[in-house]
Amino acid sequence: MKAEDRAGFDFEWWGKESTTTRSGQACRSESSRCSGTGRELQLTVTVPSSLSLGISLWPDGIGWKGKGVFRSPVLNTVLPCRPYHTGLCAAKLLVESGLNPVVLEARNRVGGRTFTVQNKETKYVDLGGAYVGPTQNRILRIAKEFGVETYKVNEKENLVHYVKGKPYPFKGPFPPMWNPLALMDYNNLWRKMDEMGKEIPMEAPWRAPHAEVWDKITMKELFDKLCWTRAARQFANLFVNVNVTSEPHEVSALWFLWYVKQCGGTMRIFSTTNGGQERKFVGGSNQISQRIASKLGERVKLERAVYRIDQTGDNVVVETLNKETYEAKFVIIATAPGLHLKMHFNPPLPPLRNQLIHRVPTGSVIKCMVYYRESFWRKKGYCGSMVIEEEESPIGLTLDDTKPDGTVPAIMGFILARKARKLAALTKEERKRRICEIYSRVLGSEEALYPVHYEEKNWCEEEYSGGCYTAYFPPGILTQYGKVLREPVGRLYFAGTETATEWSGYMDGAVQAGERAAREDVPARQFVATFWERNLPSVPGFLKFLGTSSVLTAAVVASLLAYKRGLIPRS
């Protein structure tokens, strides 16, 4: 493996048990001002042959994207880790800041909770994070930089709300309520949630005026207090399922109200048009990670995982599953908090941090894509978006997933929260059958029963994600532990979409989290002045010193002359 440090040295490794680096060219760095054959840097790297985990060391540092991040022995480098695009965005920013990170990814692919599959049946399909929309400016900026275009999810025709066994076409972000009491109840619920959200600081929700009270209750308890009608309460439950892949009785009211607020409010988070699901990326969302990885080149290493991080020495020592050992100055960990349990820390994590990672589970979702010969739903006046309120239905929400040119007709559906856990026991074929049956009833078409292809991804079985979309906070956790979520521990920094303060749980939040952690990890070092820099006088000071010295010298000389001539009596 070869690497070049920022000063211009070339280094080469050879041998598995230990290695000595050698320089291959003169230093080009103005700050170092060295020349000739260069310096020698000796590093010992133990590489057992149990697993195919490797690493590339750069004198400017090493990096790791997987289940943690760390730096190189003597130099300043960073190692980002996994969810969505977080680690790669952190590495990208570090490179642009003049550092030279290496990214280690625990999986055999980049992208984390984004996952684009390519095959002849689908061309490409996003089985993980896929949607972007207005105000998600960070991910859109990255996409534009790498030439990845977006297209609008189809919503030209009617959406359909399926409740009590009947379909009701509608337009807009939320289904209408025909019962006047339900309509008032429904409208008051969204208005009240947005009003409560306005009291919650995005950067520190635990500082909200009513934080303690709201954090002690679940969203189910809040809905029971706010909702007068069963219709509003049932839709509110689905609203939680869709947005955080969890149940209302599982999540803190404070956390969920914050989550909705930092995504722009109830309408922005739930809407397709002008909302969080307005657009997708042409070619798939995983392109962004792939293009960043391509730009980073050999800095990105796949199938790397870490189980031990030791901060007790001058440098951080990191050990991988196959007993490779590396040293670094700093570490960025960009995984969901619960995945930190796969790592061993020395010294142990502080009490609050240690308990936090035991208390924040990740949501449950199976993403399902059903492909058809044609977009028959459009012929019936439906856009493909379905909001399904039926306990026996596996799917709660769908969107049209036909390609922007009209080819590969498909409907995307989410199996959410309790249903994802329940239906995980079924076979893939059985899940497909049940999904097609509910689509047939909602759309009123036999064609829905005859798909030409089916894809799905159960994120609950992903070892290095633990679920999707994001980690959630049960009651009582945010006010007690939230303040340590982004707080560094020694030379350890934390990223991941869960640490974002805008669009947390989305790709945009992942970018924000990665760039924030990278900026934290580019520390400002103290400038140390030399003795002369501290004590050398200014020109006026020097002239004043000369003047004073001249007077004193003249006085001493005059005194000596007077003394020798007897003008000054001897005592």
Coordinates of C-alpha atoms in Angstrom, one line a residue:
M1 CA 0.0 0.0 0.0
K2 CA 1.2 3.5 -0.8
A3 CA 0.4 6.8 0.6
E4 CA 1.7 10.3 0.3
D5 CA 1.8 12.8 3.2
R6 CA 1.0 16.5 2.9
A7 CA 4.7 17.3 3.2
G8 CA 5.4 15.4 0.0
F9 CA 6.9 12.2 1.3
D10 CA 6.1 8.9 -0.3
F11 CA 5.8 5.9 2.0
E12 CA 5.6 2.2 1.2
W13 CA 4.6 -0.7 3.5
W14 CA 5.7 -4.2 3.1
G15 CA 5.5 -7.2 5.5
K16 CA 2.5 -8.2 7.7
E17 CA 3.8 -8.2 11.3
S18 CA 5.7 -4.9 11.3
T19 CA 6.8 -2.3 8.8
T20 CA 9.2 0.6 8.5
T21 CA 8.4 3.5 6.2
R22 CA 11.0 5.2 4.1
S23 CA 10.9 8.5 2.3
G24 CA 11.1 8.6 -1.5
Q25 CA 11.5 12.3 -2.2
A26 CA 12.3 15.6 -0.7
C27 CA 9.9 17.5 1.5
R28 CA 7.9 20.2 -0.4
S29 CA 6.3 21.7 2.6
E30 CA 7.4 25.3 3.3
S31 CA 6.7 24.9 7.0
S32 CA 8.9 21.9 7.3
R33 CA 11.8 23.2 5.2
C34 CA 13.5 19.8 4.9
S35 CA 15.3 18.3 2.0
G36 CA 17.5 15.5 1.0
T37 CA 16.5 11.9 1.7
G38 CA 13.9 12.8 4.2
R39 CA 13.0 11.4 7.6
E40 CA 12.2 7.9 8.7
L41 CA 8.9 7.0 10.5
Q42 CA 8.6 3.6 12.0
L43 CA 5.1 2.1 12.6
T44 CA 4.2 -1.3 13.9
V45 CA 1.0 -2.8 12.6
T46 CA -0.2 -6.3 13.7
V47 CA -2.2 -8.0 11.0
P48 CA -3.6 -11.5 11.9
S49 CA -5.1 -13.4 9.1
S50 CA -8.5 -14.1 10.7
L51 CA -10.5 -11.5 8.7
S52 CA -10.1 -9.6 5.6
L53 CA -9.8 -6.2 7.3
G54 CA -7.1 -3.9 6.2
I55 CA -6.3 -0.3 6.5
S56 CA -4.3 2.4 4.7
L57 CA -2.2 4.6 6.8
W58 CA -1.4 8.2 5.7
P59 CA 1.2 10.3 7.5
D60 CA -1.5 12.9 7.6
G61 CA -3.7 10.4 9.3
I62 CA -5.9 7.4 8.9
G63 CA -9.6 7.2 8.7
W64 CA -12.3 4.8 9.3
K65 CA -15.9 4.6 8.3
G66 CA -17.8 1.7 9.8
K67 CA -18.4 1.5 13.5
G68 CA -16.0 4.3 14.6
V69 CA -13.3 6.6 13.5
F70 CA -9.7 7.3 14.6
R71 CA -6.5 9.0 13.6
S72 CA -2.9 8.3 12.8
P73 CA -0.1 7.8 15.3
V74 CA 1.9 11.0 15.1
L75 CA -0.1 13.1 12.8
N76 CA -3.5 14.8 12.6
T77 CA -6.1 12.8 10.7
V78 CA -9.6 11.6 11.0
L79 CA -11.6 8.4 10.5
P80 CA -15.3 8.8 9.8
C81 CA -18.0 6.1 10.0
R82 CA -21.3 5.0 8.5
P83 CA -25.0 6.0 8.4
Y84 CA -26.4 7.6 5.2
H85 CA -23.6 9.8 3.8
T86 CA -22.3 11.1 7.1
G87 CA -18.8 9.6 7.2
L88 CA -18.0 10.3 3.6
C89 CA -19.2 13.9 3.9
A90 CA -17.0 14.3 7.0
A91 CA -14.1 12.9 5.1
K92 CA -14.8 15.1 2.1
L93 CA -14.8 18.2 4.2
L94 CA -11.6 17.1 6.0
V95 CA -9.8 16.6 2.6
E96 CA -11.0 20.1 1.6
S97 CA -9.6 21.4 4.9
G98 CA -6.2 20.1 4.0
L99 CA -6.3 16.8 6.0
N100 CA -5.9 13.4 4.5
P101 CA -8.4 10.9 6.1
V102 CA -9.0 7.3 5.2
V103 CA -12.6 6.1 5.5
L104 CA -13.2 2.6 6.9
E105 CA -16.6 1.1 6.1
A106 CA -17.8 -2.0 8.0
R107 CA -20.0 -3.1 5.0
N108 CA -18.9 -4.2 1.6
R109 CA -20.4 -1.0 0.1
V110 CA -20.6 2.7 0.9
G111 CA -23.8 4.6 1.7
G112 CA -25.0 3.1 5.0
R113 CA -28.7 3.6 5.3
T114 CA -28.9 4.5 1.6
F115 CA -28.9 1.4 -0.6
T116 CA -29.4 1.4 -4.4
V117 CA -29.7 -1.9 -6.2
Q118 CA -29.2 -2.2 -9.9
N119 CA -30.7 -5.0 -12.0
K120 CA -32.4 -5.6 -15.3
E121 CA -35.9 -5.7 -13.8
T122 CA -35.7 -2.3 -12.0
K123 CA -32.8 -0.5 -13.7
Y124 CA -32.1 0.9 -10.2
V125 CA -34.1 0.9 -7.0
D126 CA -33.5 2.8 -3.7
L127 CA -34.1 0.3 -0.9
G128 CA -32.9 2.7 1.7
G129 CA -33.0 6.5 2.2
A130 CA -34.2 8.1 -1.1
Y131 CA -36.3 11.3 -0.7
V132 CA -35.3 14.9 -0.7
G133 CA -37.2 18.1 -0.8
P134 CA -37.3 21.9 -0.2
T135 CA -35.0 23.2 2.7
Q136 CA -32.8 20.1 2.5
N137 CA -30.1 22.3 1.1
R138 CA -27.0 20.4 2.3
I139 CA -27.8 17.1 0.5
L140 CA -28.9 19.1 -2.6
R141 CA -25.7 21.0 -2.6
I142 CA -23.6 17.8 -2.5
A143 CA -25.8 16.3 -5.2
K144 CA -25.3 19.4 -7.5
E145 CA -21.6 19.3 -6.8
F146 CA -21.3 15.7 -8.1
G147 CA -23.8 16.2 -11.0
V148 CA -26.6 14.0 -9.5
E149 CA -30.0 15.3 -10.7
T150 CA -33.3 15.0 -9.0
Y151 CA -36.9 14.4 -10.3
K152 CA -40.2 15.0 -8.7
V153 CA -42.2 12.1 -7.3
N154 CA -45.5 11.9 -9.2
E155 CA -48.4 13.5 -7.5
K156 CA -50.3 14.9 -10.5
E157 CA -53.3 12.7 -10.0
N158 CA -55.3 12.1 -6.9
L159 CA -53.9 10.6 -3.7
V160 CA -56.2 8.1 -2.0
H161 CA -57.0 7.7 1.7
Y162 CA -58.2 4.2 2.5
V163 CA -60.2 4.0 5.8
K164 CA -63.0 1.6 7.1
G165 CA -62.7 -0.4 3.9
K166 CA -63.3 2.5 1.5
P167 CA -61.0 4.6 -0.7
Y168 CA -61.4 8.4 -0.6
P169 CA -59.5 10.4 -3.3
F170 CA -58.0 13.7 -2.2
K171 CA -55.4 16.4 -3.0
G172 CA -53.0 18.0 -0.6
P173 CA -50.7 16.9 2.2
F174 CA -53.4 15.5 4.5
P175 CA -56.6 13.5 3.8
P176 CA -59.8 15.5 4.4
M177 CA -62.2 14.7 7.2
W178 CA -65.9 14.6 6.3
N179 CA -67.2 14.6 9.9
P180 CA -67.2 18.3 11.1
L181 CA -66.2 17.3 14.6
A182 CA -63.4 15.1 13.3
L183 CA -62.3 17.9 10.9
M184 CA -62.0 20.4 13.8
D185 CA -60.2 17.8 16.0
Y186 CA -57.9 16.9 13.1
N187 CA -57.0 20.5 12.3
N188 CA -56.5 21.4 16.0
L189 CA -54.1 18.4 16.4
W190 CA -51.7 19.6 13.6
R191 CA -52.0 23.2 14.8
K192 CA -51.3 22.3 18.4
M193 CA -48.3 20.1 17.5
D194 CA -46.7 22.9 15.5
E195 CA -47.4 25.4 18.3
M196 CA -45.7 23.1 20.8
G197 CA -42.8 22.6 18.5
K198 CA -42.2 26.4 18.3
E199 CA -41.3 26.3 22.0
I200 CA -38.6 23.7 21.5
P201 CA -35.0 24.8 20.6
M202 CA -33.7 22.7 17.7
E203 CA -30.2 22.6 19.1
A204 CA -31.2 21.8 22.7
P205 CA -34.8 20.4 23.0
W206 CA -34.2 19.6 26.7
R207 CA -34.1 23.3 27.4
A208 CA -37.7 23.9 26.2
P209 CA -39.9 25.6 28.9
H210 CA -42.1 22.4 29.3
A211 CA -39.3 19.9 28.5
E212 CA -39.6 17.9 31.7
V213 CA -43.4 17.6 31.4
W214 CA -43.5 16.7 27.8
D215 CA -40.6 14.2 28.1
K216 CA -42.5 12.3 30.8
I217 CA -45.3 11.4 28.4
T218 CA -45.6 9.4 25.2
M219 CA -47.1 10.6 22.0
K220 CA -50.0 8.2 22.7
E221 CA -50.7 10.0 26.0
L222 CA -50.5 13.4 24.2
F223 CA -52.9 12.2 21.5
D224 CA -55.3 11.0 24.2
K225 CA -55.3 14.4 25.7
L226 CA -55.6 16.4 22.5
C227 CA -57.9 14.3 20.3
W228 CA -61.6 14.1 20.9
T229 CA -62.4 11.8 18.0
R230 CA -61.3 8.3 17.1
A231 CA -60.7 9.3 13.5
A232 CA -58.1 12.0 14.5
R233 CA -56.5 9.7 17.0
Q234 CA -56.1 6.8 14.5
F235 CA -54.6 9.0 11.9
A236 CA -52.2 10.6 14.5
N237 CA -51.0 7.1 15.2
L238 CA -50.2 6.5 11.6
F239 CA -48.5 9.9 11.4
V240 CA -46.0 8.7 14.1
N241 CA -45.6 5.3 12.3
V242 CA -44.8 6.9 9.0
N243 CA -42.4 9.6 10.2
V244 CA -40.3 7.7 12.8
T245 CA -41.1 4.0 12.1
S246 CA -42.1 3.6 15.8
E247 CA -45.3 3.4 17.8
P248 CA -46.9 6.4 19.6
H249 CA -46.5 4.6 23.0
E250 CA -42.8 4.1 22.4
V251 CA -41.7 7.7 21.8
S252 CA -41.3 10.7 24.0
A253 CA -43.7 13.5 23.2
L254 CA -40.8 16.0 23.6
W255 CA -38.6 14.1 21.2
F256 CA -41.3 13.6 18.6
L257 CA -42.4 17.2 18.7
W258 CA -38.8 18.3 18.3
Y259 CA -38.3 15.8 15.5
V260 CA -41.3 17.2 13.5
K261 CA -40.2 20.8 14.3
Q262 CA -36.7 20.3 13.0
C263 CA -38.1 18.8 9.7
G264 CA -40.1 22.0 9.1
G265 CA -43.4 21.1 10.9
T266 CA -46.3 18.7 10.4
M267 CA -47.0 19.7 6.7
R268 CA -43.4 19.8 5.5
I269 CA -42.5 16.4 7.1
F270 CA -45.5 14.6 5.8
S271 CA -46.0 16.1 2.3
T272 CA -44.7 15.0 -1.0
T273 CA -45.1 18.2 -3.0
N274 CA -43.2 21.0 -1.2
G275 CA -42.3 18.5 1.5
G276 CA -39.7 16.0 2.6
Q277 CA -40.7 13.4 -0.1
E278 CA -40.9 15.8 -3.1
R279 CA -38.0 14.4 -5.1
K280 CA -35.7 11.5 -5.7
F281 CA -32.3 11.2 -7.3
V282 CA -32.1 10.1 -11.0
G283 CA -30.0 6.9 -10.8
G284 CA -30.5 6.4 -7.1
S285 CA -29.4 8.1 -3.9
N286 CA -26.4 5.8 -3.3
Q287 CA -24.7 7.6 -6.2
I288 CA -23.8 10.4 -3.9
S289 CA -21.8 8.2 -1.6
Q290 CA -20.3 6.4 -4.5
R291 CA -19.1 9.6 -6.1
I292 CA -17.7 11.0 -2.9
A293 CA -16.0 7.7 -2.4
S294 CA -14.6 7.8 -5.9
K295 CA -13.2 11.3 -5.2
L296 CA -11.6 10.1 -2.0
G297 CA -10.1 7.2 -3.9
E298 CA -7.9 4.8 -1.9
R299 CA -8.8 6.6 1.3
V300 CA -12.1 4.5 1.3
K301 CA -11.7 1.0 2.6
L302 CA -14.6 -1.5 2.6
E303 CA -15.3 -4.4 5.0
R304 CA -13.5 -2.8 7.9
A305 CA -15.0 -2.9 11.4
V306 CA -13.7 -1.8 14.8
Y307 CA -14.4 -3.2 18.2
R308 CA -12.0 -1.4 20.5
I309 CA -10.9 2.2 21.0
D310 CA -8.3 3.1 23.6
Q311 CA -7.7 6.7 24.6
T312 CA -5.4 6.1 27.6
G313 CA -2.2 6.9 25.7
D314 CA -0.8 9.9 23.9
N315 CA -2.7 8.7 20.8
V316 CA -5.9 6.9 20.3
V317 CA -5.4 3.2 19.7
V318 CA -8.0 1.4 17.6
E319 CA -8.3 -2.3 17.1
T320 CA -10.3 -4.1 14.4
L321 CA -12.2 -7.4 14.6
N322 CA -9.2 -9.2 13.1
K323 CA -6.8 -7.7 15.7
E324 CA -5.3 -5.0 13.4
T325 CA -4.1 -2.1 15.6
Y326 CA -3.8 1.5 14.6
E327 CA -3.0 4.8 16.3
A328 CA -4.5 8.2 15.6
K329 CA -5.0 11.6 17.1
F330 CA -8.8 11.9 16.9
V331 CA -11.8 9.8 16.2
I332 CA -15.2 10.5 14.6
I333 CA -17.9 7.9 15.2
A334 CA -20.8 8.3 12.8
T335 CA -23.1 5.4 13.6
A336 CA -26.5 5.3 15.3
P337 CA -25.9 5.5 19.1
G338 CA -27.0 2.0 19.7
L339 CA -24.2 0.6 17.5
H340 CA -21.6 2.0 19.9
L341 CA -22.5 -1.0 22.1
K342 CA -20.5 -3.1 19.5
M343 CA -17.4 -1.2 20.5
H344 CA -15.2 -1.4 23.7
F345 CA -13.9 1.9 25.1
N346 CA -10.9 2.4 27.3
P347 CA -11.3 4.4 29.5
P348 CA -15.0 3.6 29.7
L349 CA -17.4 6.1 28.3
P350 CA -18.7 8.7 30.8
P351 CA -21.8 7.5 32.8
L352 CA -24.4 9.5 30.8
R353 CA -22.9 8.6 27.4
N354 CA -22.7 4.9 28.4
Q355 CA -26.3 4.8 29.6
L356 CA -27.5 6.8 26.6
I357 CA -26.4 4.2 24.1
H358 CA -28.4 1.6 26.0
R359 CA -31.6 3.6 25.8
V360 CA -32.1 4.7 22.2
P361 CA -33.4 2.0 19.9
T362 CA -33.8 2.3 16.2
G363 CA -37.1 2.2 14.3
S364 CA -38.5 -0.8 12.4
V365 CA -39.3 -0.7 8.7
I366 CA -39.5 -3.0 5.6
K367 CA -39.3 -1.0 2.3
C368 CA -41.2 -2.8 -0.4
M369 CA -41.2 -2.2 -4.2
V370 CA -43.9 -3.8 -6.4
Y371 CA -43.4 -3.6 -10.2
Y372 CA -46.1 -3.8 -12.8
R373 CA -46.4 -3.9 -16.6
E374 CA -48.0 -0.4 -16.7
S375 CA -49.0 2.4 -14.3
F376 CA -52.6 1.3 -14.2
W377 CA -53.3 3.5 -11.2
R378 CA -52.7 6.6 -13.2
K379 CA -55.4 5.5 -15.7
K380 CA -57.8 5.3 -12.8
G381 CA -56.9 8.9 -11.7
Y382 CA -54.6 7.9 -8.9
C383 CA -51.0 9.2 -8.6
G384 CA -49.8 6.1 -6.6
S385 CA -49.8 7.7 -3.2
M386 CA -51.9 5.8 -0.7
V387 CA -52.6 6.5 3.0
I388 CA -53.9 3.2 4.3
E389 CA -55.6 3.0 7.7
E390 CA -56.4 -0.7 8.2
E391 CA -54.9 -2.9 10.9
E392 CA -54.7 -5.9 8.6
S393 CA -52.9 -4.0 5.8
P394 CA -49.2 -4.6 5.9
I395 CA -48.6 -1.2 4.2
G396 CA -49.3 2.2 5.8
L397 CA -48.0 4.6 3.1
T398 CA -47.1 4.3 -0.6
L399 CA -45.6 6.6 -3.2
D400 CA -45.3 6.2 -7.0
D401 CA -41.8 4.8 -7.8
T402 CA -42.0 4.8 -11.6
K403 CA -38.9 6.1 -13.3
P404 CA -39.1 9.8 -14.4
D405 CA -39.3 8.8 -18.1
G406 CA -42.4 6.7 -17.4
T407 CA -40.6 3.3 -17.6
V408 CA -40.5 0.6 -15.0
P409 CA -43.9 1.3 -13.3
A410 CA -43.7 0.6 -9.6
I411 CA -45.3 1.5 -6.2
M412 CA -43.1 1.9 -3.1
G413 CA -44.7 0.9 0.2
F414 CA -43.6 1.0 3.8
I415 CA -44.3 -1.8 6.4
L416 CA -44.0 0.2 9.5
A417 CA -43.2 -0.2 13.2
R418 CA -45.2 -3.0 14.9
K419 CA -46.2 -4.4 11.5
A420 CA -42.6 -4.7 10.4
R421 CA -41.8 -6.7 13.5
K422 CA -44.9 -8.9 13.1
L423 CA -44.5 -9.5 9.3
A424 CA -40.8 -10.2 9.5
A425 CA -41.7 -13.8 10.3
L426 CA -43.5 -14.3 7.0
T427 CA -41.7 -15.3 3.8
K428 CA -40.9 -12.7 1.2
E429 CA -43.5 -14.3 -1.2
E430 CA -46.2 -14.1 1.5
R431 CA -45.5 -10.4 2.2
K432 CA -45.7 -9.7 -1.6
R433 CA -49.0 -11.4 -1.8
R434 CA -50.5 -9.5 1.1
I435 CA -49.2 -6.2 -0.3
C436 CA -50.7 -6.8 -3.7
E437 CA -54.0 -7.7 -2.2
I438 CA -54.3 -4.5 -0.3
Y439 CA -53.2 -2.5 -3.4
S440 CA -56.0 -4.2 -5.3
R441 CA -58.6 -3.2 -2.8
V442 CA -57.4 0.4 -2.4
L443 CA -57.0 1.0 -6.1
G444 CA -60.0 -1.1 -7.2
S445 CA -58.0 -3.0 -9.8
E446 CA -57.3 -6.7 -10.4
E447 CA -54.1 -5.7 -12.1
A448 CA -52.5 -5.0 -8.7
L449 CA -52.6 -8.7 -8.0
Y450 CA -50.2 -9.5 -10.9
P451 CA -46.8 -7.8 -10.4
V452 CA -43.9 -8.6 -12.7
H453 CA -41.2 -8.1 -10.1
Y454 CA -40.8 -7.4 -6.3
E455 CA -38.0 -6.0 -4.2
E456 CA -37.8 -5.5 -0.5
K457 CA -35.4 -4.5 2.2
N458 CA -35.9 -5.4 5.9
W459 CA -33.7 -2.9 7.7
C460 CA -34.3 -4.6 11.1
E461 CA -31.9 -7.4 10.0
E462 CA -29.0 -5.0 9.1
E463 CA -26.2 -5.6 11.5
Y464 CA -24.6 -2.2 10.9
S465 CA -27.8 -0.2 11.0
G466 CA -30.0 -1.9 13.5
G467 CA -33.1 -0.6 11.8
C468 CA -34.3 2.5 10.0
Y469 CA -35.0 5.4 9.5
T470 CA -33.4 6.7 12.7
A471 CA -33.0 6.1 16.5
Y472 CA -35.8 7.3 18.6
F473 CA -36.0 8.5 22.2
P474 CA -38.4 6.9 24.7
P475 CA -39.9 8.9 27.5
G476 CA -37.5 10.4 30.0
I477 CA -34.3 10.0 28.0
L478 CA -34.0 13.3 26.1
T479 CA -34.0 15.6 29.2
Q480 CA -31.6 13.3 31.1
Y481 CA -29.2 12.3 28.4
G482 CA -29.8 14.5 25.3
K483 CA -27.1 17.0 26.2
V484 CA -24.4 14.4 25.7
L485 CA -25.6 13.3 22.3
R486 CA -23.1 15.5 20.4
E487 CA -20.7 16.1 23.3
P488 CA -17.1 14.9 22.5
V489 CA -15.5 12.4 24.8
G490 CA -11.8 13.1 24.9
R491 CA -10.6 12.8 21.4
L492 CA -13.8 11.1 20.3
Y493 CA -16.4 13.0 18.2
F494 CA -19.9 11.9 17.3
A495 CA -21.8 12.3 14.1
G496 CA -24.6 10.3 12.4
T497 CA -28.0 11.6 11.3
E498 CA -29.2 11.3 14.9
T499 CA -26.9 14.2 16.0
A500 CA -28.3 16.6 13.4
T501 CA -30.4 19.6 14.3
E502 CA -32.2 19.9 11.0
W503 CA -33.7 17.1 9.0
S504 CA -32.4 14.5 11.5
G505 CA -33.3 11.1 10.2
Y506 CA -33.0 12.2 6.5
M507 CA -30.0 12.3 4.2
D508 CA -29.8 16.0 4.7
G509 CA -29.4 15.6 8.5
A510 CA -26.6 13.0 7.8
V511 CA -24.7 15.6 5.8
Q512 CA -25.1 18.2 8.5
A513 CA -23.9 15.8 11.2
G514 CA -20.8 14.7 9.2
E515 CA -19.8 18.2 8.3
R516 CA -20.3 19.4 11.9
A517 CA -18.2 16.6 13.4
A518 CA -15.5 17.2 10.8
R519 CA -15.3 20.9 11.7
E520 CA -15.1 20.0 15.4
D521 CA -12.3 17.6 14.4
V522 CA -10.2 20.3 12.7
P523 CA -9.0 21.9 16.0
A524 CA -7.3 25.2 16.3
R525 CA -3.8 24.6 17.8
Q526 CA -2.3 27.2 20.1
F527 CA 0.5 29.3 18.6
V528 CA 3.6 29.2 20.9
A529 CA 5.8 32.3 20.6
T530 CA 9.6 32.0 20.9
F531 CA 11.5 33.8 23.6
W532 CA 12.5 36.6 21.2
E533 CA 9.0 36.9 19.9
R534 CA 7.8 37.4 23.4
N535 CA 10.5 39.8 24.6
L536 CA 11.8 41.7 21.5
P537 CA 10.8 45.4 22.0
S538 CA 9.1 47.6 19.5
V539 CA 11.0 50.3 17.6
P540 CA 9.8 53.1 19.9
G541 CA 10.5 50.9 22.9
F542 CA 13.9 50.1 21.6
L543 CA 14.7 53.9 21.0
K544 CA 13.4 54.7 24.4
F545 CA 15.6 51.9 25.8
L546 CA 18.6 53.3 24.0
G547 CA 17.8 56.8 25.3
T548 CA 17.5 55.6 28.8
S549 CA 20.6 53.5 28.5
S550 CA 22.5 56.4 27.1
V551 CA 21.6 58.7 30.0
L552 CA 22.4 56.0 32.6
T553 CA 25.7 55.2 30.8
A554 CA 26.6 58.9 30.8
A555 CA 25.7 59.2 34.4
V556 CA 27.9 56.2 35.4
V557 CA 30.8 57.5 33.3
A558 CA 30.6 61.0 34.8
S559 CA 30.4 59.5 38.3
L560 CA 33.5 57.4 37.7
L561 CA 35.5 60.4 36.3
A562 CA 34.4 62.6 39.2
Y563 CA 35.3 59.9 41.7
K564 CA 38.8 59.5 40.1
R565 CA 39.4 63.3 40.3
G566 CA 38.4 63.5 43.9
L567 CA 35.3 65.5 43.2
I568 CA 33.3 62.8 45.0
P569 CA 34.6 62.4 48.6
R570 CA 35.5 59.0 49.7
S571 CA 33.5 57.8 52.7

